[in-house]
Amino acid sequence: MNLRSIQLLRKICGTAFTYGHLVLVFLFIMPQVQAQTLVLKGVVEDQSTASALPGAEVAVIELRSYASTDVDGRFSFGIPKAGTYTLLVKYLGYTTQEIKVDLSTNISQDIRVQMVPDGLTMDAVVLTAQALGQTKAINQQLSSDAIANFVSADRIQELPDVNAAEAIARLPGIAINRSGGEGQKVVIRGLEPKFAAITINGINLPSSSGSDRSVDLSLIAPELLDGIEVFKSPLPDMDAEAIGGTVNLRLRKAPKNFRLLTKGLSGYNALNDDFRDYKGVLQVSNRIFNDKLGVVFQSGVERFNRGVDIITNSWRQGRTDSLDNTEILGNRLRLEDRSEIRRRYNASVGLDYSLGASEFSFFGLFSRTTRNFFSMREDLKPGDQEIEYFARDRENSLNLSFGALTGSHKLGRVNVDWAASEALSRGRTPYDFTMRFFYNDDPFVDGFNPDNNPQTYLAAAQPDFSKTILRSNGVDMSETLERNRSATLNFELPLALGNKWNLTLKAGGKYKRIARERDFQEFDEDFYYLGTRQIEEAVARYDGPLQFLPQNPGLVSINSFALPTNEIDFRDFDGQNIGLGISLDPTLMRNWYDAQRDFLNENRFALVQNYEVLEQVSAGYFMAKFKLGDVLTIIPGFRYEYSNNSYNAGFSTVNGIYGVNGVFNDTTTRQQYGQFLPHFHIKYEPLSWLDIRASYAKTMARPDFTYITPRFRINDSELTILAGNPDLNYAVSTNYDLSVSAYKGGFGLISAGVFLKQIDNLFYPWQTFLVDDSTAAVFGFPDNKGYDFTSYTNSAQGYSFGYEIDFQTTLSFLPDPFSGLVFNINYARLYSETEVFFLTSETKLIVPFPPIFETIYTSSTRNVNLRSQAPHILRASLGYDYRGFSMRISAAYQGTKPNNYSVNKDFDTFVQGFWRYDASIKQQLGQRWSFFLNLNNFGNQRDISFTRSPEFTNSVQTYGLTGNLGLQFRI
């Protein structure tokens, strides 16, 4: 094992053993565990491939006890006394099996149930890899008590997804937010990523955002996962902070026999013509000590070019006609080339140990992503008669470490499980340096009309780099650290009621502690262009060669930092290479920064971005599961969550240049509240192939960190106030779901569902004007009449509703070679309504002479769709397996969605709908080797946004095709 692997393992293991109180848990549980030794447990797997079958229905007929296998195909029953029992195992698409088990006194049984597809003999070659993955996901969906969708481990391995976010986005009703051309965060049923709970093996991950509660899923490599579960209507034993839903990522457990998998690939980025991408994966697992101890270790390293060309148009408001239509005029054109290399390092370890009636496990994960980039930007601004050039060099890393200890115990008929965990996310940007240059000596041709479309600006520009001077530079440094600790304890008691009904009672509790710190610093020098002592002293400190303007030797030319070859490849709106005019040298920029950093001015306006948070949530729940055979399941229950939160930020009155004047003082606020959350779920299966479900549940969402922290800044120079809102309420959603699924072996699954979310107290930014003393006093600033006031507020009740349709099928009933076809398609139509607040002003002349004006401010709201909600989401894939050959092509459509709302509805912005295509090919080479080719975005889908209509394009981001060619070895 190399040094990096050892370091990763130390990080993983170190996070899990910080809980001294776990000793007390063991001391309490272990004496009781010894008294209960009769356990019937095992694993259900495919007979031919030995692949675990999750979601199988398992029953002990004599006890009328029921269970579903977990993601690893495992099940477990506590047995009250010795005897012979009948185990009934059902799995859709497979032949039902009845197995007699002789359970002697004080002996536990661990059995292996091998299932055979319907109509095939034990010696037949069974389902293909893609068909088996689809079958597993269908079984998990139908056996789940909650309304949920699943991605099986087999499907994760077959799809060309670069991270967990991409894999999740293939499920119904889920859109995706991208960064650098790859999926980063998921949008469930149109609700922003911050409204989704992200867990690993049921334990919450910390937020990785600097401002809200969202989790960056691009940190998680798909090879680490044994399955993905998306719960859209959670049960009472799941976290309540999940208005959108809960995404649970499953880490794999060790199967029975030794397994080894290595994968290596090289990649190509077409936009940047880069062949240097790579990825390597290692997976090792085994069970030892008579299968009692399972060990899994996985690691991966990858490098991908995420460079992008970005074109941004800026528009300004023209005249408004009598029909209230506002003219849109050109304002600015921005061209940006960003060179970005992302590197990821992943490792996970899992240990599970069986003591008959008890099982203990430890699992941990470490992931690190570096996102260093260098960008060159040109801003063409005819209104200001200047062209600006920006060069930005950034170093950024995001770390996630996670560890958990869990246990499950059979204490008589009572099942007990517990978990204790710690998770840490740390985002650091120690260096984010920007140099700004400008040219304003006749930068555009005569007669040029700046009101035209900004696309015309480039042809009208006439830059002169010998006269382009250094204006300013600045550096930002930030760190966001979040540490989550949690402990859970659950009790489950199965009972038999008469001859037909079964009852399972379940109760438990959870404690979660979130500690977060945000540190942000900014240092600037804005006045080099004046040719004063600032530039003179800066030049004296720098020991490198510099070029100056011929007509003014006190001003530094952009050519001082330029590369010998100035042109950068750049794709325009039509995909043509138009190039950029100049490229700066990152090394020369770093040298300049090193010479100036100790003399830059601290920008005290940035202090308001710092905060500390401590949230402590205690939760308890109770639920009952009534089951009438295989026909009817009813689950009533409730959850209660109590929050005790503390928020620390700053009171700022800084003003003047760099905020040199004024004071900054810490301030702390607290919130304490409880919320009762009722649940009611029904599952009805009137026929063996028909599944009907209805669900009622309440969930909640706590406000963004930047919204609720008691930070505020009063700027007396600009007469503005920016303030958090410590009195902001949390949001509560009442969720209604209804779904119908029909399954027929050989033909697949078709399901349809409708949902409605009634959401109270959604939170969003808003602005008003402190028009008089009384208004200023109402908002807590009695001495600031006449200031613009920006803060955050709660909306009235909003709605999110829609329907989802999903169809999955294999064509195994067709003759060879067509029997290897696998098809999936799902579609979601989403609607929503919420309110946004606007402040408008109108100034009127009320006295002609001497002229006296009056400004009238009007507060108004209008109903809009939720931001991030794409109204149409379509996913489709067609796969084919034949002997050792496998291929899959997939398509995704995401409809146009709102991005931002303006005071003037004609200036609302949107993200344009798009199609995206991926493909993968895999060829088996003997028993252990395989060759594969993955193509992502081979249709060259671009991210496009616009104002009002596609005619007024805002930005176009071009990432291009990426491809991976690799080899895999498996034992």
mmCIF file of N, CA, C and O in Angstrom, residues 102-159:
data_model
loop_
_atom_site.group_PDB
_atom_site.id
_atom_site.type_symbol
_atom_site.label_atom_id
_atom_site.label_comp_id
_atom_site.label_asym_id
_atom_site.label_seq_id
_atom_site.Cartn_x
_atom_site.Cartn_y
_atom_site.Cartn_z
ATOM 1 N N ASP A 102 -33.387 -26.170 9.463
ATOM 2 C CA ASP A 102 -33.385 -26.809 10.772
ATOM 3 C C ASP A 102 -32.536 -25.956 11.716
ATOM 4 O O ASP A 102 -31.319 -25.897 11.597
ATOM 5 N N LEU A 103 -33.210 -25.308 12.636
ATOM 6 C CA LEU A 103 -32.517 -24.420 13.565
ATOM 7 C C LEU A 103 -32.454 -25.112 14.921
ATOM 8 O O LEU A 103 -33.417 -25.112 15.683
ATOM 9 N N SER A 104 -31.340 -25.749 15.193
ATOM 10 C CA SER A 104 -31.175 -26.483 16.451
ATOM 11 C C SER A 104 -30.939 -25.522 17.608
ATOM 12 O O SER A 104 -30.681 -24.330 17.426
ATOM 13 N N THR A 105 -31.003 -26.059 18.803
ATOM 14 C CA THR A 105 -30.835 -25.239 20.004
ATOM 15 C C THR A 105 -29.485 -24.536 19.992
ATOM 16 O O THR A 105 -28.445 -25.158 19.769
ATOM 17 N N ASN A 106 -29.546 -23.229 20.253
ATOM 18 C CA ASN A 106 -28.343 -22.399 20.395
ATOM 19 C C ASN A 106 -27.459 -22.397 19.159
ATOM 20 O O ASN A 106 -26.251 -22.195 19.244
ATOM 21 N N ILE A 107 -28.030 -22.645 18.010
ATOM 22 C CA ILE A 107 -27.265 -22.598 16.765
ATOM 23 C C ILE A 107 -27.961 -21.632 15.807
ATOM 24 O O ILE A 107 -29.168 -21.746 15.559
ATOM 25 N N SER A 108 -27.207 -20.711 15.272
ATOM 26 C CA SER A 108 -27.728 -19.783 14.281
ATOM 27 C C SER A 108 -27.399 -20.293 12.886
ATOM 28 O O SER A 108 -26.413 -21.013 12.693
ATOM 29 N N GLN A 109 -28.233 -19.947 11.943
ATOM 30 C CA GLN A 109 -28.042 -20.382 10.566
ATOM 31 C C GLN A 109 -27.748 -19.181 9.678
ATOM 32 O O GLN A 109 -28.341 -18.127 9.803
ATOM 33 N N ASP A 110 -26.773 -19.357 8.793
ATOM 34 C CA ASP A 110 -26.428 -18.346 7.796
ATOM 35 C C ASP A 110 -26.490 -19.049 6.445
ATOM 36 O O ASP A 110 -25.625 -19.860 6.122
ATOM 37 N N ILE A 111 -27.532 -18.779 5.682
ATOM 38 C CA ILE A 111 -27.768 -19.549 4.456
ATOM 39 C C ILE A 111 -27.643 -18.658 3.228
ATOM 40 O O ILE A 111 -27.736 -17.424 3.306
ATOM 41 N N ARG A 112 -27.453 -19.317 2.118
ATOM 42 C CA ARG A 112 -27.311 -18.645 0.835
ATOM 43 C C ARG A 112 -28.438 -19.134 -0.074
ATOM 44 O O ARG A 112 -28.559 -20.321 -0.349
ATOM 45 N N VAL A 113 -29.298 -18.194 -0.501
ATOM 46 C CA VAL A 113 -30.436 -18.535 -1.356
ATOM 47 C C VAL A 113 -30.103 -18.108 -2.780
ATOM 48 O O VAL A 113 -29.875 -16.926 -3.044
ATOM 49 N N GLN A 114 -30.061 -19.078 -3.687
ATOM 50 C CA GLN A 114 -29.728 -18.788 -5.075
ATOM 51 C C GLN A 114 -30.995 -18.851 -5.922
ATOM 52 O O GLN A 114 -31.667 -19.878 -5.980
ATOM 53 N N MET A 115 -31.303 -17.729 -6.573
ATOM 54 C CA MET A 115 -32.542 -17.591 -7.329
ATOM 55 C C MET A 115 -32.286 -17.816 -8.819
ATOM 56 O O MET A 115 -31.212 -17.485 -9.351
ATOM 57 N N VAL A 116 -33.317 -18.360 -9.476
ATOM 58 C CA VAL A 116 -33.231 -18.665 -10.900
ATOM 59 C C VAL A 116 -34.322 -17.889 -11.628
ATOM 60 O O VAL A 116 -35.484 -17.878 -11.199
ATOM 61 N N PRO A 117 -33.991 -17.181 -12.737
ATOM 62 C CA PRO A 117 -35.022 -16.456 -13.483
ATOM 63 C C PRO A 117 -36.135 -17.378 -13.941
ATOM 64 O O PRO A 117 -35.918 -18.576 -14.189
ATOM 65 N N ASP A 118 -37.349 -16.839 -14.022
ATOM 66 C CA ASP A 118 -38.508 -17.618 -14.451
ATOM 67 C C ASP A 118 -38.242 -18.301 -15.783
ATOM 68 O O ASP A 118 -37.737 -17.687 -16.727
ATOM 69 N N GLY A 119 -38.563 -19.587 -15.850
ATOM 70 C CA GLY A 119 -38.494 -20.309 -17.112
ATOM 71 C C GLY A 119 -37.118 -20.838 -17.446
ATOM 72 O O GLY A 119 -36.914 -21.448 -18.489
ATOM 73 N N LEU A 120 -36.090 -20.602 -16.566
ATOM 74 C CA LEU A 120 -34.747 -21.078 -16.854
ATOM 75 C C LEU A 120 -34.357 -22.170 -15.867
ATOM 76 O O LEU A 120 -34.808 -22.186 -14.734
ATOM 77 N N THR A 121 -33.504 -23.059 -16.274
ATOM 78 C CA THR A 121 -33.029 -24.119 -15.384
ATOM 79 C C THR A 121 -31.837 -23.620 -14.582
ATOM 80 O O THR A 121 -31.251 -22.582 -14.876
ATOM 81 N N MET A 122 -31.449 -24.376 -13.600
ATOM 82 C CA MET A 122 -30.341 -23.974 -12.739
ATOM 83 C C MET A 122 -29.029 -23.875 -13.523
ATOM 84 O O MET A 122 -28.113 -23.184 -13.121
ATOM 85 N N ASP A 123 -28.939 -24.571 -14.653
ATOM 86 C CA ASP A 123 -27.690 -24.554 -15.413
ATOM 87 C C ASP A 123 -27.695 -23.504 -16.516
ATOM 88 O O ASP A 123 -26.726 -23.364 -17.252
ATOM 89 N N ALA A 124 -28.806 -22.777 -16.661
ATOM 90 C CA ALA A 124 -28.900 -21.829 -17.764
ATOM 91 C C ALA A 124 -28.076 -20.581 -17.483
ATOM 92 O O ALA A 124 -27.829 -20.206 -16.356
ATOM 93 N N VAL A 125 -27.624 -19.961 -18.540
ATOM 94 C CA VAL A 125 -27.006 -18.650 -18.419
ATOM 95 C C VAL A 125 -28.133 -17.642 -18.261
ATOM 96 O O VAL A 125 -29.014 -17.546 -19.122
ATOM 97 N N VAL A 126 -28.118 -16.884 -17.176
ATOM 98 C CA VAL A 126 -29.276 -16.071 -16.821
ATOM 99 C C VAL A 126 -29.133 -14.647 -17.335
ATOM 100 O O VAL A 126 -28.441 -14.382 -18.307
ATOM 101 N N LEU A 127 -29.800 -13.732 -16.645
ATOM 102 C CA LEU A 127 -29.944 -12.372 -17.121
ATOM 103 C C LEU A 127 -28.613 -11.716 -17.471
ATOM 104 O O LEU A 127 -27.613 -11.908 -16.788
ATOM 105 N N THR A 128 -28.623 -10.901 -18.526
ATOM 106 C CA THR A 128 -27.440 -10.130 -18.884
ATOM 107 C C THR A 128 -27.190 -9.065 -17.821
ATOM 108 O O THR A 128 -28.047 -8.789 -16.975
ATOM 109 N N ALA A 129 -26.014 -8.464 -17.875
ATOM 110 C CA ALA A 129 -25.622 -7.506 -16.838
ATOM 111 C C ALA A 129 -26.602 -6.343 -16.744
ATOM 112 O O ALA A 129 -27.033 -5.959 -15.659
ATOM 113 N N GLN A 130 -26.972 -5.751 -17.891
ATOM 114 C CA GLN A 130 -27.873 -4.602 -17.853
ATOM 115 C C GLN A 130 -29.280 -5.008 -17.424
ATOM 116 O O GLN A 130 -29.932 -4.292 -16.662
ATOM 117 N N ALA A 131 -29.740 -6.157 -17.888
ATOM 118 C CA ALA A 131 -31.069 -6.630 -17.501
ATOM 119 C C ALA A 131 -31.121 -6.940 -16.014
ATOM 120 O O ALA A 131 -32.112 -6.650 -15.328
ATOM 121 N N LEU A 132 -30.043 -7.517 -15.488
ATOM 122 C CA LEU A 132 -30.005 -7.820 -14.062
ATOM 123 C C LEU A 132 -30.019 -6.538 -13.247
ATOM 124 O O LEU A 132 -30.717 -6.442 -12.223
ATOM 125 N N GLY A 133 -29.266 -5.524 -13.672
ATOM 126 C CA GLY A 133 -29.276 -4.243 -12.968
ATOM 127 C C GLY A 133 -30.646 -3.611 -12.965
ATOM 128 O O GLY A 133 -31.085 -3.050 -11.949
ATOM 129 N N GLN A 134 -31.339 -3.698 -14.084
ATOM 130 C CA GLN A 134 -32.695 -3.151 -14.154
ATOM 131 C C GLN A 134 -33.638 -3.926 -13.243
ATOM 132 O O GLN A 134 -34.460 -3.334 -12.523
ATOM 133 N N THR A 135 -33.528 -5.251 -13.239
ATOM 134 C CA THR A 135 -34.394 -6.070 -12.399
ATOM 135 C C THR A 135 -34.190 -5.755 -10.921
ATOM 136 O O THR A 135 -35.149 -5.681 -10.141
ATOM 137 N N LYS A 136 -32.954 -5.567 -10.505
ATOM 138 C CA LYS A 136 -32.681 -5.225 -9.111
ATOM 139 C C LYS A 136 -33.340 -3.905 -8.720
ATOM 140 O O LYS A 136 -33.950 -3.781 -7.653
ATOM 141 N N ALA A 137 -33.205 -2.895 -9.577
ATOM 142 C CA ALA A 137 -33.784 -1.589 -9.265
ATOM 143 C C ALA A 137 -35.305 -1.676 -9.168
ATOM 144 O O ALA A 137 -35.928 -1.053 -8.296
ATOM 145 N N ILE A 138 -35.930 -2.459 -10.048
ATOM 146 C CA ILE A 138 -37.385 -2.619 -10.007
ATOM 147 C C ILE A 138 -37.811 -3.294 -8.712
ATOM 148 O O ILE A 138 -38.767 -2.868 -8.050
ATOM 149 N N ASN A 139 -37.117 -4.351 -8.318
ATOM 150 C CA ASN A 139 -37.467 -5.047 -7.082
ATOM 151 C C ASN A 139 -37.309 -4.149 -5.863
ATOM 152 O O ASN A 139 -38.142 -4.172 -4.946
ATOM 153 N N GLN A 140 -36.258 -3.361 -5.817
ATOM 154 C CA GLN A 140 -36.081 -2.443 -4.698
ATOM 155 C C GLN A 140 -37.208 -1.429 -4.639
ATOM 156 O O GLN A 140 -37.708 -1.090 -3.560
ATOM 157 N N GLN A 141 -37.612 -0.933 -5.792
ATOM 158 C CA GLN A 141 -38.689 0.053 -5.834
ATOM 159 C C GLN A 141 -40.002 -0.540 -5.335
ATOM 160 O O GLN A 141 -40.727 0.089 -4.556
ATOM 161 N N LEU A 142 -40.320 -1.762 -5.756
ATOM 162 C CA LEU A 142 -41.591 -2.363 -5.400
ATOM 163 C C LEU A 142 -41.605 -2.893 -3.967
ATOM 164 O O LEU A 142 -42.659 -2.967 -3.336
ATOM 165 N N SER A 143 -40.460 -3.269 -3.430
ATOM 166 C CA SER A 143 -40.433 -3.788 -2.061
ATOM 167 C C SER A 143 -40.301 -2.686 -1.021
ATOM 168 O O SER A 143 -40.535 -2.912 0.169
ATOM 169 N N SER A 144 -39.946 -1.495 -1.441
ATOM 170 C CA SER A 144 -39.774 -0.388 -0.501
ATOM 171 C C SER A 144 -41.117 0.021 0.098
ATOM 172 O O SER A 144 -42.151 0.039 -0.580
ATOM 173 N N ASP A 145 -41.100 0.364 1.387
ATOM 174 C CA ASP A 145 -42.307 0.902 2.019
ATOM 175 C C ASP A 145 -42.562 2.345 1.604
ATOM 176 O O ASP A 145 -43.695 2.809 1.596
ATOM 177 N N ALA A 146 -41.512 3.082 1.290
ATOM 178 C CA ALA A 146 -41.639 4.484 0.889
ATOM 179 C C ALA A 146 -41.757 4.582 -0.626
ATOM 180 O O ALA A 146 -41.436 3.638 -1.359
ATOM 181 N N ILE A 147 -42.217 5.724 -1.105
ATOM 182 C CA ILE A 147 -42.219 6.005 -2.538
ATOM 183 C C ILE A 147 -40.800 6.415 -2.904
ATOM 184 O O ILE A 147 -40.284 7.434 -2.436
ATOM 185 N N ALA A 148 -40.148 5.600 -3.730
ATOM 186 C CA ALA A 148 -38.715 5.784 -3.947
ATOM 187 C C ALA A 148 -38.329 5.258 -5.322
ATOM 188 O O ALA A 148 -39.066 4.505 -5.966
ATOM 189 N N ASN A 149 -37.133 5.694 -5.774
ATOM 190 C CA ASN A 149 -36.502 5.172 -6.988
ATOM 191 C C ASN A 149 -35.095 4.731 -6.642
ATOM 192 O O ASN A 149 -34.492 5.241 -5.701
ATOM 193 N N PHE A 150 -34.569 3.783 -7.449
ATOM 194 C CA PHE A 150 -33.297 3.174 -7.108
ATOM 195 C C PHE A 150 -32.412 3.056 -8.346
ATOM 196 O O PHE A 150 -32.901 2.894 -9.467
ATOM 197 N N VAL A 151 -31.106 3.129 -8.092
ATOM 198 C CA VAL A 151 -30.098 2.780 -9.095
ATOM 199 C C VAL A 151 -29.270 1.665 -8.486
ATOM 200 O O VAL A 151 -28.646 1.842 -7.438
ATOM 201 N N SER A 152 -29.276 0.493 -9.110
ATOM 202 C CA SER A 152 -28.537 -0.640 -8.561
ATOM 203 C C SER A 152 -27.056 -0.505 -8.872
ATOM 204 O O SER A 152 -26.645 0.261 -9.746
ATOM 205 N N ALA A 153 -26.255 -1.280 -8.143
ATOM 206 C CA ALA A 153 -24.802 -1.260 -8.360
ATOM 207 C C ALA A 153 -24.460 -1.654 -9.785
ATOM 208 O O ALA A 153 -23.542 -1.094 -10.399
ATOM 209 N N ASP A 154 -25.191 -2.622 -10.342
ATOM 210 C CA ASP A 154 -24.916 -3.071 -11.711
ATOM 211 C C ASP A 154 -25.126 -1.947 -12.716
ATOM 212 O O ASP A 154 -24.345 -1.765 -13.643
ATOM 213 N N ARG A 155 -26.202 -1.168 -12.518
ATOM 214 C CA ARG A 155 -26.468 -0.067 -13.441
ATOM 215 C C ARG A 155 -25.444 1.046 -13.281
ATOM 216 O O ARG A 155 -25.067 1.701 -14.251
ATOM 217 N N ILE A 156 -24.996 1.282 -12.060
ATOM 218 C CA ILE A 156 -23.963 2.294 -11.844
ATOM 219 C C ILE A 156 -22.702 1.925 -12.618
ATOM 220 O O ILE A 156 -22.054 2.775 -13.244
ATOM 221 N N GLN A 157 -22.340 0.638 -12.589
ATOM 222 C CA GLN A 157 -21.118 0.201 -13.256
ATOM 223 C C GLN A 157 -21.263 0.250 -14.778
ATOM 224 O O GLN A 157 -20.275 0.445 -15.490
ATOM 225 N N GLU A 158 -22.484 0.086 -15.292
ATOM 226 C CA GLU A 158 -22.675 0.021 -16.737
ATOM 227 C C GLU A 158 -22.788 1.396 -17.382
ATOM 228 O O GLU A 158 -22.492 1.559 -18.559
ATOM 229 N N LEU A 159 -23.236 2.405 -16.639
ATOM 230 C CA LEU A 159 -23.463 3.721 -17.215
ATOM 231 C C LEU A 159 -22.186 4.554 -17.191
ATOM 232 O O LEU A 159 -21.400 4.461 -16.250
#
